[in-house]
Amino acid sequence: MAEFRLVESFRITRVRPIPGLGTGRYSEPLDVTVTNGTITAIEPTRGVGDGDFDADGANLMPGLWDNHTHFSLAALISQCTRFSHKATKSEILAAVEDHLRHRPPRLVGYGFRSATWPTPPTAADLDAITTVPVALMSRDLHSLWCNTPALEQAGAAGHPTGFLVEEEAFAGIRRIMSRYLDLVEHAVQAAELEAASRGLVGIVDFSSGWAVEAWQQRAASRSIGLRVEAATYPERLDDLIAMGAGTGDELAENLRVGPLKIIADGSMGSRTAHCIAPYPNPLPGYPNGKPNHTRSELLALLGRAREARLQAAVHAIGDAACHDVLDAFEISGTRGSVEHVQCVAPADLPRFARLKLVASIQPAHQLEDIGVVERVWPGAKDRTYPMLDLLRAGARLAFGSDAPVASLDPWKAIEAACHRPYRADQALAPLAALRASTRTTLSVGQPADLVLTAGPGKVLLTMLGGRITFSR
């Protein structure tokens, strides 16, 4: 990983700011001066020749954030065998058999989606074609499909079906990741550089295990190429409390304590999102999906977060889960975010602003859910992906990818929100999407977290606190 050296003074000449992302009304080409990691001057251009980087009229904007990633897992999955989320069970099995015919005698795969399959997958399906370990992670990461040898590696030997969902799937994925730590760390460093090439300056990392500990170890040995807010799950909450660290506290350069991550329900793709209406083809035993906590358990967790100076980031995809989570936030007085917000009852929309909660949305999910929502949630079309409705109700939006569920590319999220929403009436204006993807402004006194672009997705330069992390 490169050591990103802080330049005492740096001047970018002839830039054009994107209107609405700064405090001034800038019209002409500008020169921007950065000193010790802070924007110290924004002034009409003096022309070519006396700056450190000539933008030649390119657009300058604040650096982009991905507010919902599983960074380590995304990095590892970049090394895994990929399967189409559109594939049928038989197509997946055929692809597994073909892979094992030509590759090493094991398989860790990613990408299938079983929500529209007539029957859930089983270990027996995979056992029938191979005796080597095969572990397949679903597209939404809420299920894990293993054959008998892989179940043992995932810590789930003797599982009755071989199709693990929710907590048992998360635990299995963690066990599998622990077998490839060297590969994970190499992939993480590569992913940081890739993120910078797309204009990213910061992430919120919801990696399983304990992201706080993992990033502390990285920061002790090298420069981190992104601002990282590392989340904690309830099973490590006591460890975080013992540190005496609350959300926003700095642990190392570019590393801060993130929120307490709570997973209130499952996902649409695994038919485990907790919904008001029953599923037309539910998983056995879960007609309305799977709530992971009772209302009292949610309230207790949020109460502990507040006492520990932590914000909470609560995963809630189904409308029933969202309602229960909003109730728990309201009663506990805890601050934070609702993650995903894919289905919301209309009466709950104004509560986000009233409770000062962030609606953390991953717009690129909509690109893959076209054609699936009506089959899995046939009665909920008018309440899915309510981006504009939330904005009009006064909610603050924060965009992310949920990588590896979608690629770690903020421009895809922005494009999906503005031009390819699931519901056409929920399309956002570009400025609203950019504001949901940034945290600073182009203003004197702000951190020099900057991106220079030649158009959407065409990044020329990324600067993180005065350090150049990418330059074309």
CSV table of C-alpha atoms in Angstrom, one decimal, residues 107-266:
chain,number,residue,atom,x,y,z
A,107,LEU,CA,-15.1,-23.6,-4.1
A,108,VAL,CA,-16.1,-20.4,-2.3
A,109,GLY,CA,-18.7,-18.6,-4.4
A,110,TYR,CA,-21.0,-15.6,-4.3
A,111,GLY,CA,-24.0,-14.1,-6.0
A,112,PHE,CA,-26.9,-16.5,-6.2
A,113,ARG,CA,-30.4,-15.4,-5.2
A,114,SER,CA,-33.0,-18.1,-4.2
A,115,ALA,CA,-36.0,-15.9,-3.5
A,116,THR,CA,-37.7,-16.9,-6.8
A,117,TRP,CA,-36.7,-20.5,-6.7
A,118,PRO,CA,-39.7,-22.9,-6.1
A,119,THR,CA,-37.8,-24.7,-3.3
A,120,PRO,CA,-34.9,-23.6,-1.1
A,121,PRO,CA,-31.4,-25.1,-1.9
A,122,THR,CA,-30.0,-27.9,0.2
A,123,ALA,CA,-26.7,-29.6,1.0
A,124,ALA,CA,-28.0,-32.7,-0.8
A,125,ASP,CA,-28.2,-30.7,-4.0
A,126,LEU,CA,-24.4,-30.0,-3.9
A,127,ASP,CA,-23.5,-33.3,-2.3
A,128,ALA,CA,-24.9,-35.0,-5.4
A,129,ILE,CA,-22.3,-33.4,-7.7
A,130,THR,CA,-19.1,-33.2,-5.5
A,131,THR,CA,-17.5,-34.3,-2.3
A,132,VAL,CA,-15.1,-31.3,-2.0
A,133,PRO,CA,-16.1,-28.3,0.1
A,134,VAL,CA,-18.5,-25.9,-1.6
A,135,ALA,CA,-19.8,-22.8,0.2
A,136,LEU,CA,-21.9,-20.3,-1.8
A,137,MET,CA,-22.8,-16.9,-0.4
A,138,SER,CA,-26.1,-15.3,-1.5
A,139,ARG,CA,-26.2,-12.0,-3.3
A,140,ASP,CA,-27.6,-10.3,-0.2
A,141,LEU,CA,-25.3,-12.2,2.2
A,142,HIS,CA,-28.2,-13.3,4.3
A,143,SER,CA,-27.9,-16.9,3.3
A,144,LEU,CA,-25.1,-19.4,2.9
A,145,TRP,CA,-25.5,-22.6,0.9
A,146,CYS,CA,-23.1,-25.4,1.8
A,147,ASN,CA,-22.5,-29.0,1.0
A,148,THR,CA,-21.7,-31.4,3.8
A,149,PRO,CA,-17.9,-30.8,3.9
A,150,ALA,CA,-18.3,-27.0,3.7
A,151,LEU,CA,-20.8,-27.1,6.6
A,152,GLU,CA,-18.0,-28.4,8.8
A,153,GLN,CA,-15.7,-25.6,7.7
A,154,ALA,CA,-18.5,-23.1,8.4
A,155,GLY,CA,-19.0,-24.5,11.9
A,156,ALA,CA,-22.4,-25.9,11.1
A,157,ALA,CA,-21.8,-29.6,10.8
A,158,GLY,CA,-25.0,-31.6,10.9
A,159,HIS,CA,-27.2,-28.7,9.8
A,160,PRO,CA,-30.5,-30.2,8.7
A,161,THR,CA,-30.7,-28.5,5.3
A,162,GLY,CA,-27.3,-27.0,4.5
A,163,PHE,CA,-29.1,-23.7,3.7
A,164,LEU,CA,-28.1,-21.3,6.5
A,165,VAL,CA,-30.0,-18.0,6.9
A,166,GLU,CA,-29.5,-14.8,9.0
A,167,GLU,CA,-27.3,-15.3,12.1
A,168,GLU,CA,-26.2,-18.8,11.2
A,169,ALA,CA,-25.3,-17.6,7.8
A,170,PHE,CA,-23.3,-14.6,9.1
A,171,ALA,CA,-21.5,-16.9,11.6
A,172,GLY,CA,-20.7,-19.3,8.8
A,173,ILE,CA,-19.3,-16.6,6.5
A,174,ARG,CA,-17.1,-15.3,9.3
A,175,ARG,CA,-15.7,-18.8,9.8
A,176,ILE,CA,-15.0,-19.2,6.1
A,177,MET,CA,-13.3,-15.7,6.0
A,178,SER,CA,-11.1,-16.7,8.9
A,179,ARG,CA,-9.5,-19.4,6.7
A,180,TYR,CA,-8.3,-16.8,4.2
A,181,LEU,CA,-6.9,-13.9,6.3
A,182,ASP,CA,-3.8,-13.3,4.2
A,183,LEU,CA,-5.9,-13.1,1.0
A,184,VAL,CA,-8.4,-10.8,2.8
A,185,GLU,CA,-5.6,-8.3,3.8
A,186,HIS,CA,-4.1,-8.2,0.4
A,187,ALA,CA,-7.5,-7.7,-1.2
A,188,VAL,CA,-8.4,-4.9,1.3
A,189,GLN,CA,-5.4,-2.8,0.3
A,190,ALA,CA,-6.2,-3.3,-3.4
A,191,ALA,CA,-9.8,-2.3,-2.6
A,192,GLU,CA,-8.7,1.0,-0.9
A,193,LEU,CA,-6.9,2.0,-4.1
A,194,GLU,CA,-9.8,1.0,-6.3
A,195,ALA,CA,-12.1,3.0,-4.1
A,196,ALA,CA,-9.9,6.1,-4.4
A,197,SER,CA,-10.0,5.8,-8.2
A,198,ARG,CA,-13.7,6.2,-8.0
A,199,GLY,CA,-13.6,9.3,-5.9
A,200,LEU,CA,-14.2,7.7,-2.5
A,201,VAL,CA,-12.6,9.3,0.5
A,202,GLY,CA,-14.6,7.6,3.2
A,203,ILE,CA,-16.6,4.5,4.1
A,204,VAL,CA,-18.7,3.2,7.0
A,205,ASP,CA,-17.5,-0.4,7.4
A,206,PHE,CA,-20.0,-3.0,8.7
A,207,SER,CA,-17.7,-5.9,8.3
A,208,SER,CA,-18.5,-8.9,10.4
A,209,GLY,CA,-16.3,-9.9,13.2
A,210,TRP,CA,-15.0,-6.6,14.7
A,211,ALA,CA,-14.1,-4.0,12.2
A,212,VAL,CA,-12.7,-1.7,14.9
A,213,GLU,CA,-10.0,-4.3,15.8
A,214,ALA,CA,-9.2,-5.1,12.1
A,215,TRP,CA,-8.7,-1.5,11.1
A,216,GLN,CA,-6.7,-0.7,14.3
A,217,GLN,CA,-4.3,-3.5,13.2
A,218,ARG,CA,-4.1,-2.1,9.7
A,219,ALA,CA,-3.5,1.5,10.9
A,220,ALA,CA,-0.7,0.3,13.1
A,221,SER,CA,1.3,-1.0,10.1
A,222,ARG,CA,0.4,1.3,7.2
A,223,SER,CA,-1.4,4.4,6.0
A,224,ILE,CA,-5.1,3.8,5.5
A,225,GLY,CA,-6.2,5.2,2.1
A,226,LEU,CA,-9.8,6.1,3.2
A,227,ARG,CA,-11.5,7.7,6.2
A,228,VAL,CA,-13.0,4.7,8.0
A,229,GLU,CA,-15.9,4.6,10.5
A,230,ALA,CA,-15.7,1.0,11.8
A,231,ALA,CA,-18.9,-0.5,13.2
A,232,THR,CA,-19.4,-2.9,16.0
A,233,TYR,CA,-22.0,-5.7,16.3
A,234,PRO,CA,-23.8,-6.5,19.6
A,235,GLU,CA,-21.6,-9.6,20.3
A,236,ARG,CA,-18.5,-7.2,20.6
A,237,LEU,CA,-20.4,-4.3,22.3
A,238,ASP,CA,-18.8,-5.2,25.7
A,239,ASP,CA,-15.3,-5.0,24.1
A,240,LEU,CA,-16.1,-1.5,22.7
A,241,ILE,CA,-17.5,-0.3,26.0
A,242,ALA,CA,-14.4,-1.5,27.8
A,243,MET,CA,-12.4,0.7,25.4
A,244,GLY,CA,-14.5,3.7,26.6
A,245,ALA,CA,-14.8,4.8,23.0
A,246,GLY,CA,-18.0,6.3,21.5
A,247,THR,CA,-19.2,7.0,17.9
A,248,GLY,CA,-16.9,9.5,16.3
A,249,ASP,CA,-13.9,9.0,18.6
A,250,GLU,CA,-10.6,8.9,16.8
A,251,LEU,CA,-8.7,5.7,17.1
A,252,ALA,CA,-5.9,6.3,14.6
A,253,GLU,CA,-5.3,8.6,11.6
A,254,ASN,CA,-8.4,8.3,9.3
A,255,LEU,CA,-10.0,5.8,11.7
A,256,ARG,CA,-13.0,6.5,13.9
A,257,VAL,CA,-15.5,4.5,15.9
A,258,GLY,CA,-18.6,3.9,13.9
A,259,PRO,CA,-22.1,2.9,15.0
A,260,LEU,CA,-23.5,-0.1,16.8
A,261,LYS,CA,-24.9,-2.3,13.9
A,262,ILE,CA,-28.1,-4.1,14.7
A,263,ILE,CA,-29.8,-6.4,12.1
A,264,ALA,CA,-33.5,-6.2,12.8
A,265,ASP,CA,-34.7,-8.5,10.0
A,266,GLY,CA,-33.5,-10.3,6.9
